[in-house]
PDB file of C-alpha atoms in Angstrom:
ATOM      1  CA  UNK Q  10    -147.787-157.051   1.063  1.00  0.00           C
ATOM      2  CA  UNK Q  11    -150.837-154.871   1.300  1.00  0.00           C
ATOM      3  CA  UNK Q  12    -153.709-157.309   2.053  1.00  0.00           C
ATOM      4  CA  UNK Q  13    -156.470-154.873   1.180  1.00  0.00           C
ATOM      5  CA  UNK Q  14    -159.873-156.221   2.057  1.00  0.00           C
ATOM      6  CA  UNK Q  15    -163.292-154.811   1.242  1.00  0.00           C
ATOM      7  CA  UNK Q  16    -166.734-156.375   0.822  1.00  0.00           C
ATOM      8  CA  UNK Q  17    -167.498-157.716  -2.618  1.00  0.00           C
ATOM      9  CA  UNK Q  18    -171.036-156.411  -2.941  1.00  0.00           C
ATOM     10  CA  UNK Q  19    -173.463-154.116  -1.128  1.00  0.00           C
ATOM     11  CA  UNK Q  20    -177.008-153.009  -1.795  1.00  0.00           C
ATOM     12  CA  UNK Q  21    -178.623-149.851  -0.451  1.00  0.00           C
ATOM     13  CA  UNK Q  22    -181.775-147.844  -0.992  1.00  0.00           C
ATOM     14  CA  UNK Q  23    -182.013-144.547  -2.803  1.00  0.00           C
ATOM     15  CA  UNK Q  24    -181.855-141.661  -0.322  1.00  0.00           C
ATOM     16  CA  UNK Q  25    -180.192-143.755   2.357  1.00  0.00           C
ATOM     17  CA  UNK Q  26    -176.630-143.764   3.732  1.00  0.00           C
ATOM     18  CA  UNK Q  27    -174.126-146.532   3.044  1.00  0.00           C
ATOM     19  CA  UNK Q  28    -170.695-147.190   4.526  1.00  0.00           C
ATOM     20  CA  UNK Q  29    -168.109-149.180   2.593  1.00  0.00           C
ATOM     21  CA  UNK Q  30    -165.299-150.519   4.757  1.00  0.00           C
ATOM     22  CA  UNK Q  31    -161.719-151.236   3.824  1.00  0.00           C
ATOM     23  CA  UNK Q  32    -158.978-152.820   5.904  1.00  0.00           C
ATOM     24  CA  UNK Q  33    -155.348-152.983   4.895  1.00  0.00           C
ATOM     25  CA  UNK Q  34    -151.935-154.112   6.008  1.00  0.00           C
ATOM     26  CA  UNK Q  35    -148.847-152.342   4.768  1.00  0.00           C
ATOM     27  CA  UNK Q  36    -145.209-152.046   5.738  1.00  0.00           C
ATOM     28  CA  UNK Q  37    -145.039-148.310   5.089  1.00  0.00           C
ATOM     29  CA  UNK Q  38    -148.352-146.487   4.886  1.00  0.00           C
ATOM     30  CA  UNK Q  39    -148.386-143.549   2.512  1.00  0.00           C
ATOM     31  CA  UNK Q  40    -152.011-142.576   1.989  1.00  0.00           C
ATOM     32  CA  UNK Q  41    -155.423-144.151   1.485  1.00  0.00           C
ATOM     33  CA  UNK Q  42    -157.376-143.451  -1.693  1.00  0.00           C
ATOM     34  CA  UNK Q  43    -160.925-144.175  -2.761  1.00  0.00           C
ATOM     35  CA  UNK Q  44    -161.990-144.500  -6.392  1.00  0.00           C
ATOM     36  CA  UNK Q  45    -165.344-144.869  -8.113  1.00  0.00           C
ATOM     37  CA  UNK Q  46    -165.705-147.010 -11.218  1.00  0.00           C
ATOM     38  CA  UNK Q  47    -168.917-147.205 -13.214  1.00  0.00           C
ATOM     39  CA  UNK Q  48    -169.412-150.275 -15.356  1.00  0.00           C
ATOM     40  CA  UNK Q  49    -167.458-149.999 -18.589  1.00  0.00           C
ATOM     41  CA  UNK Q  50    -165.602-146.882 -17.485  1.00  0.00           C
ATOM     42  CA  UNK Q  51    -162.225-146.072 -15.951  1.00  0.00           C
ATOM     43  CA  UNK Q  52    -161.776-145.545 -12.196  1.00  0.00           C
ATOM     44  CA  UNK Q  53    -162.056-141.942 -11.058  1.00  0.00           C
ATOM     45  CA  UNK Q  54    -160.440-140.521  -7.941  1.00  0.00           C
ATOM     46  CA  UNK Q  55    -162.814-139.699  -5.068  1.00  0.00           C
ATOM     47  CA  UNK Q  56    -160.870-139.025  -1.905  1.00  0.00           C
ATOM     48  CA  UNK Q  57    -157.562-139.137  -0.078  1.00  0.00           C
ATOM     49  CA  UNK Q  58    -156.705-139.647   3.589  1.00  0.00           C
ATOM     50  CA  UNK Q  59    -153.242-139.618   5.095  1.00  0.00           C
ATOM     51  CA  UNK Q  60    -154.025-138.504   8.655  1.00  0.00           C
ATOM     52  CA  UNK Q  61    -156.554-140.045  11.026  1.00  0.00           C
ATOM     53  CA  UNK Q  62    -160.037-138.648  10.847  1.00  0.00           C
ATOM     54  CA  UNK Q  63    -162.829-137.786   8.510  1.00  0.00           C
ATOM     55  CA  UNK Q  64    -162.546-135.958   5.201  1.00  0.00           C
ATOM     56  CA  UNK Q  65    -165.819-134.653   3.835  1.00  0.00           C
ATOM     57  CA  UNK Q  66    -166.509-133.779   0.230  1.00  0.00           C
ATOM     58  CA  UNK Q  67    -170.160-133.145  -0.516  1.00  0.00           C
ATOM     59  CA  UNK Q  68    -172.217-136.321  -0.198  1.00  0.00           C
ATOM     60  CA  UNK Q  69    -169.066-138.416   0.140  1.00  0.00           C
ATOM     61  CA  UNK Q  70    -166.864-138.689   3.223  1.00  0.00           C
ATOM     62  CA  UNK Q  71    -163.847-140.878   3.896  1.00  0.00           C
ATOM     63  CA  UNK Q  72    -162.466-141.907   7.271  1.00  0.00           C
ATOM     64  CA  UNK Q  73    -159.070-143.259   8.235  1.00  0.00           C
ATOM     65  CA  UNK Q  74    -157.636-144.934  11.325  1.00  0.00           C
ATOM     66  CA  UNK Q  75    -153.972-145.700  10.733  1.00  0.00           C
ATOM     67  CA  UNK Q  76    -153.547-147.618  13.997  1.00  0.00           C
ATOM     68  CA  UNK Q  77    -156.357-149.980  13.013  1.00  0.00           C
ATOM     69  CA  UNK Q  78    -155.473-150.180   9.320  1.00  0.00           C
ATOM     70  CA  UNK Q  79    -159.041-149.208   8.563  1.00  0.00           C
ATOM     71  CA  UNK Q  80    -160.899-146.814   6.325  1.00  0.00           C
ATOM     72  CA  UNK Q  81    -164.450-146.331   5.220  1.00  0.00           C
ATOM     73  CA  UNK Q  82    -166.218-144.425   2.486  1.00  0.00           C
ATOM     74  CA  UNK Q  83    -169.560-142.949   3.512  1.00  0.00           C
ATOM     75  CA  UNK Q  84    -172.094-142.073   0.854  1.00  0.00           C
ATOM     76  CA  UNK Q  85    -175.079-139.983   1.934  1.00  0.00           C
ATOM     77  CA  UNK Q  86    -178.387-139.283   0.194  1.00  0.00           C
ATOM     78  CA  UNK Q  87    -177.772-142.110  -2.206  1.00  0.00           C
ATOM     79  CA  UNK Q  88    -178.733-141.608  -5.804  1.00  0.00           C
ATOM     80  CA  UNK Q  89    -179.227-144.207  -8.512  1.00  0.00           C
ATOM     81  CA  UNK Q  90    -176.136-142.899 -10.283  1.00  0.00           C
ATOM     82  CA  UNK Q  91    -174.038-143.931  -7.271  1.00  0.00           C
ATOM     83  CA  UNK Q  92    -174.383-147.545  -8.388  1.00  0.00           C
ATOM     84  CA  UNK Q  93    -170.778-148.405  -9.195  1.00  0.00           C
ATOM     85  CA  UNK Q  94    -167.742-150.222  -7.880  1.00  0.00           C
ATOM     86  CA  UNK Q  95    -165.767-148.455  -5.166  1.00  0.00           C
ATOM     87  CA  UNK Q  96    -162.077-149.249  -4.969  1.00  0.00           C
ATOM     88  CA  UNK Q  97    -159.918-148.770  -1.902  1.00  0.00           C
ATOM     89  CA  UNK Q  98    -156.235-148.163  -2.699  1.00  0.00           C
ATOM     90  CA  UNK Q  99    -153.185-147.802  -0.488  1.00  0.00           C
ATOM     91  CA  UNK Q 100    -149.964-145.940  -1.134  1.00  0.00           C
ATOM     92  CA  UNK Q 101    -146.825-147.483   0.246  1.00  0.00           C
ATOM     93  CA  UNK Q 102    -143.516-145.824   0.992  1.00  0.00           C
ATOM     94  CA  UNK Q 103    -140.979-146.735  -1.643  1.00  0.00           C
ATOM     95  CA  UNK Q 104    -143.582-147.994  -4.112  1.00  0.00           C
ATOM     96  CA  UNK Q 105    -144.456-146.017  -7.210  1.00  0.00           C
ATOM     97  CA  UNK Q 106    -147.914-147.461  -7.777  1.00  0.00           C
ATOM     98  CA  UNK Q 107    -150.986-147.606  -5.572  1.00  0.00           C
ATOM     99  CA  UNK Q 108    -152.194-150.991  -4.407  1.00  0.00           C
ATOM    100  CA  UNK Q 109    -155.857-151.515  -5.207  1.00  0.00           C
ATOM    101  CA  UNK Q 110    -158.400-153.648  -3.440  1.00  0.00           C
ATOM    102  CA  UNK Q 111    -160.770-155.824  -5.414  1.00  0.00           C
ATOM    103  CA  UNK Q 112    -163.557-153.251  -5.139  1.00  0.00           C
ATOM    104  CA  UNK Q 113    -167.047-153.177  -3.680  1.00  0.00           C
ATOM    105  CA  UNK Q 114    -169.905-153.290  -6.137  1.00  0.00           C
ATOM    106  CA  UNK Q 115    -172.667-151.032  -4.807  1.00  0.00           C
ATOM    107  CA  UNK Q 116    -176.184-151.345  -6.152  1.00  0.00           C
ATOM    108  CA  UNK Q 117    -178.637-148.584  -5.310  1.00  0.00           C
ATOM    109  CA  UNK Q 118    -182.255-149.670  -5.491  1.00  0.00           C
ATOM    110  CA  UNK Q 119    -185.367-147.464  -5.601  1.00  0.00           C
TER     111      UNK Q 119
ATOM    112  CA  UNK D   3    -155.488-133.319 -12.704  1.00  0.00           C
ATOM    113  CA  UNK D   4    -154.090-135.006 -15.784  1.00  0.00           C
ATOM    114  CA  UNK D   5    -156.285-136.044 -18.701  1.00  0.00           C
ATOM    115  CA  UNK D   6    -155.337-139.330 -20.309  1.00  0.00           C
ATOM    116  CA  UNK D   7    -156.397-140.536 -23.733  1.00  0.00           C
ATOM    117  CA  UNK D   8    -155.964-143.995 -25.176  1.00  0.00           C
ATOM    118  CA  UNK D   9    -156.349-145.448 -28.593  1.00  0.00           C
ATOM    119  CA  UNK D  10    -157.779-147.596 -29.888  1.00  0.00           C
ATOM    120  CA  UNK D  11    -160.795-147.595 -27.587  1.00  0.00           C
ATOM    121  CA  UNK D  12    -161.592-151.126 -28.662  1.00  0.00           C
ATOM    122  CA  UNK D  13    -160.416-153.730 -31.115  1.00  0.00           C
ATOM    123  CA  UNK D  14    -161.154-157.261 -32.212  1.00  0.00           C
ATOM    124  CA  UNK D  15    -158.050-159.171 -33.184  1.00  0.00           C
ATOM    125  CA  UNK D  16    -157.134-162.585 -34.495  1.00  0.00           C
ATOM    126  CA  UNK D  17    -155.152-165.110 -32.511  1.00  0.00           C
ATOM    127  CA  UNK D  18    -151.411-164.833 -33.065  1.00  0.00           C
ATOM    128  CA  UNK D  19    -151.401-161.165 -34.025  1.00  0.00           C
ATOM    129  CA  UNK D  20    -150.168-158.188 -32.001  1.00  0.00           C
ATOM    130  CA  UNK D  21    -151.848-154.940 -30.996  1.00  0.00           C
ATOM    131  CA  UNK D  22    -150.193-151.727 -29.824  1.00  0.00           C
ATOM    132  CA  UNK D  23    -152.152-149.465 -27.500  1.00  0.00           C
ATOM    133  CA  UNK D  24    -151.181-145.820 -27.241  1.00  0.00           C
ATOM    134  CA  UNK D  25    -151.524-143.643 -24.162  1.00  0.00           C
ATOM    135  CA  UNK D  26    -151.198-139.861 -24.199  1.00  0.00           C
ATOM    136  CA  UNK D  27    -151.203-137.629 -21.114  1.00  0.00           C
ATOM    137  CA  UNK D  28    -151.942-133.928 -21.441  1.00  0.00           C
ATOM    138  CA  UNK D  29    -149.140-132.950 -19.070  1.00  0.00           C
ATOM    139  CA  UNK D  30    -145.743-134.269 -18.101  1.00  0.00           C
ATOM    140  CA  UNK D  31    -145.907-136.983 -15.470  1.00  0.00           C
ATOM    141  CA  UNK D  32    -143.163-138.925 -13.751  1.00  0.00           C
ATOM    142  CA  UNK D  33    -144.932-142.256 -13.409  1.00  0.00           C
ATOM    143  CA  UNK D  34    -147.037-144.141 -15.933  1.00  0.00           C
ATOM    144  CA  UNK D  35    -148.541-147.585 -15.492  1.00  0.00           C
ATOM    145  CA  UNK D  36    -150.382-150.231 -17.487  1.00  0.00           C
ATOM    146  CA  UNK D  37    -153.200-152.300 -15.961  1.00  0.00           C
ATOM    147  CA  UNK D  38    -155.447-155.099 -17.116  1.00  0.00           C
ATOM    148  CA  UNK D  39    -159.005-155.543 -15.922  1.00  0.00           C
ATOM    149  CA  UNK D  40    -161.452-158.287 -16.754  1.00  0.00           C
ATOM    150  CA  UNK D  41    -165.091-157.097 -16.732  1.00  0.00           C
ATOM    151  CA  UNK D  42    -166.330-157.058 -13.156  1.00  0.00           C
ATOM    152  CA  UNK D  43    -162.907-157.897 -11.787  1.00  0.00           C
ATOM    153  CA  UNK D  44    -160.185-155.948 -10.029  1.00  0.00           C
ATOM    154  CA  UNK D  45    -157.280-154.048 -11.539  1.00  0.00           C
ATOM    155  CA  UNK D  46    -154.108-156.015 -12.214  1.00  0.00           C
ATOM    156  CA  UNK D  47    -150.889-154.073 -12.623  1.00  0.00           C
ATOM    157  CA  UNK D  48    -148.911-155.222 -15.657  1.00  0.00           C
ATOM    158  CA  UNK D  49    -145.919-152.895 -15.453  1.00  0.00           C
ATOM    159  CA  UNK D  50    -144.562-149.472 -14.674  1.00  0.00           C
ATOM    160  CA  UNK D  51    -143.485-147.610 -17.801  1.00  0.00           C
ATOM    161  CA  UNK D  52    -140.163-145.909 -17.116  1.00  0.00           C
ATOM    162  CA  UNK D  53    -139.082-142.963 -19.210  1.00  0.00           C
ATOM    163  CA  UNK D  54    -135.806-143.683 -20.936  1.00  0.00           C
ATOM    164  CA  UNK D  55    -135.365-147.189 -19.564  1.00  0.00           C
ATOM    165  CA  UNK D  56    -136.936-150.617 -19.616  1.00  0.00           C
ATOM    166  CA  UNK D  57    -140.329-151.059 -17.995  1.00  0.00           C
ATOM    167  CA  UNK D  58    -140.640-152.738 -14.607  1.00  0.00           C
ATOM    168  CA  UNK D  59    -142.892-155.785 -14.889  1.00  0.00           C
ATOM    169  CA  UNK D  60    -145.022-157.361 -12.196  1.00  0.00           C
ATOM    170  CA  UNK D  61    -144.921-161.052 -11.442  1.00  0.00           C
ATOM    171  CA  UNK D  62    -146.559-163.022 -14.210  1.00  0.00           C
ATOM    172  CA  UNK D  63    -145.917-160.467 -16.940  1.00  0.00           C
ATOM    173  CA  UNK D  64    -142.884-160.485 -19.251  1.00  0.00           C
ATOM    174  CA  UNK D  65    -141.412-158.080 -21.740  1.00  0.00           C
ATOM    175  CA  UNK D  66    -141.646-160.474 -24.669  1.00  0.00           C
ATOM    176  CA  UNK D  67    -145.403-160.701 -24.266  1.00  0.00           C
ATOM    177  CA  UNK D  68    -146.075-157.091 -23.242  1.00  0.00           C
ATOM    178  CA  UNK D  69    -143.364-154.813 -24.624  1.00  0.00           C
ATOM    179  CA  UNK D  70    -143.733-151.251 -23.393  1.00  0.00           C
ATOM    180  CA  UNK D  71    -142.257-148.022 -24.652  1.00  0.00           C
ATOM    181  CA  UNK D  72    -142.033-144.659 -22.936  1.00  0.00           C
ATOM    182  CA  UNK D  73    -140.133-142.247 -25.140  1.00  0.00           C
ATOM    183  CA  UNK D  74    -141.035-139.114 -23.145  1.00  0.00           C
ATOM    184  CA  UNK D  75    -142.930-137.860 -20.094  1.00  0.00           C
ATOM    185  CA  UNK D  76    -146.344-137.726 -21.774  1.00  0.00           C
ATOM    186  CA  UNK D  77    -146.579-140.847 -23.949  1.00  0.00           C
ATOM    187  CA  UNK D  78    -146.400-144.620 -23.619  1.00  0.00           C
ATOM    188  CA  UNK D  79    -147.351-147.672 -25.634  1.00  0.00           C
ATOM    189  CA  UNK D  80    -148.234-151.202 -24.606  1.00  0.00           C
ATOM    190  CA  UNK D  81    -148.067-154.015 -27.141  1.00  0.00           C
ATOM    191  CA  UNK D  82    -149.933-157.254 -26.574  1.00  0.00           C
ATOM    192  CA  UNK D  83    -147.953-159.778 -28.601  1.00  0.00           C
ATOM    193  CA  UNK D  84    -148.897-163.127 -30.109  1.00  0.00           C
ATOM    194  CA  UNK D  85    -152.398-162.760 -28.747  1.00  0.00           C
ATOM    195  CA  UNK D  86    -154.622-165.571 -27.570  1.00  0.00           C
ATOM    196  CA  UNK D  87    -158.263-165.449 -26.394  1.00  0.00           C
ATOM    197  CA  UNK D  88    -156.977-165.308 -22.791  1.00  0.00           C
ATOM    198  CA  UNK D  89    -155.636-161.830 -23.543  1.00  0.00           C
ATOM    199  CA  UNK D  90    -159.166-160.536 -24.065  1.00  0.00           C
ATOM    200  CA  UNK D  91    -159.539-157.832 -21.448  1.00  0.00           C
ATOM    201  CA  UNK D  92    -159.662-154.109 -20.832  1.00  0.00           C
ATOM    202  CA  UNK D  93    -156.243-152.487 -20.797  1.00  0.00           C
ATOM    203  CA  UNK D  94    -155.921-149.253 -18.830  1.00  0.00           C
ATOM    204  CA  UNK D  95    -153.184-146.668 -18.876  1.00  0.00           C
ATOM    205  CA  UNK D  96    -152.590-144.725 -15.658  1.00  0.00           C
ATOM    206  CA  UNK D  97    -150.432-141.809 -14.585  1.00  0.00           C
ATOM    207  CA  UNK D  98    -149.510-140.391 -11.234  1.00  0.00           C
ATOM    208  CA  UNK D  99    -149.960-136.735 -10.392  1.00  0.00           C
ATOM    209  CA  UNK D 100    -152.362-134.246  -8.888  1.00  0.00           C
ATOM    210  CA  UNK D 101    -152.566-132.626  -5.485  1.00  0.00           C
ATOM    211  CA  UNK D 102    -152.361-135.930  -3.623  1.00  0.00           C
ATOM    212  CA  UNK D 103    -150.095-137.746  -6.054  1.00  0.00           C
ATOM    213  CA  UNK D 104    -153.073-139.907  -6.931  1.00  0.00           C
ATOM    214  CA  UNK D 105    -153.318-142.071 -10.013  1.00  0.00           C
ATOM    215  CA  UNK D 106    -155.452-141.061 -12.995  1.00  0.00           C
ATOM    216  CA  UNK D 107    -156.733-143.499 -15.561  1.00  0.00           C
ATOM    217  CA  UNK D 108    -157.321-143.439 -19.253  1.00  0.00           C
ATOM    218  CA  UNK D 109    -160.671-144.598 -20.646  1.00  0.00           C
ATOM    219  CA  UNK D 110    -159.312-148.064 -21.416  1.00  0.00           C
ATOM    220  CA  UNK D 111    -158.925-150.241 -24.487  1.00  0.00           C
ATOM    221  CA  UNK D 112    -161.345-153.134 -24.771  1.00  0.00           C
ATOM    222  CA  UNK D 113    -159.560-155.978 -26.532  1.00  0.00           C
ATOM    223  CA  UNK D 114    -161.264-159.089 -27.865  1.00  0.00           C
ATOM    224  CA  UNK D 115    -159.137-161.878 -29.294  1.00  0.00           C
ATOM    225  CA  UNK D 116    -160.853-164.447 -31.467  1.00  0.00           C
TER     226      UNK D 116
END
C-alpha cells in the first residue's frame, strides 16, 4: 500500500507563502510527484522529486525526504489563481500507475 | 509532454444506456489509464488500458461494466455500460510519458446519468 496523507484543506493570504505537506508509505519508492488541479479541470503536472532535497521551479518548490517518507510543496508569493487542489502522487517500483493522494484544496484569500 | 484529447467532453444519458468515451494522445505512449473523479473528490483508478491485450482492472471495477479497448499506442476507449445515476462522474484518460515518466491527463468527460 501507499498510505498517502495530505491535509484536506488550507487557506492562505495573497502574497504569502504556503507549505502543503504529504506523507507516504511505499514498499518501493520510485518518485514523488505534485499536481495542480483547478476546479472543473484535469490535473496538471507541477514537480518531481526522486532524490532528497529541494527542487525549485519559479514560485513553486518541492522537497523530499525519503527516509521520513515526507514531501512538501511550497508556494511563494501566492496569487488568487493558485486557488486549486494540489495532489501528491507516489511512483512505486513495479507499478505502472502513480498512486494519488486525496488532494489538498487551497483557497487563496485577498 | 503528451497532449491528450477526449470526447465527448460531457454528456447526459438515460439509465440503462451505454456511453463510449474516446481518448486520443498526440504521441505514442506505453501506458494509458482511465480514472473516475467525483466533483471535489480524489482520483480513482478504474483500469490500465493495455495495448493488444485485455485491460487490467482495479478492485471494484469489472470488464462487463467498463469495457476498455486499446487498439494502438495512441488511442483508447472506455465504455460505461448499463448506466445508473451512480455512474455520474468525471471520467479522465491519462497517459504516462515525459521527462520524468509522469502521468498526463485529458480534459475529462463529465457524465450525468438521469
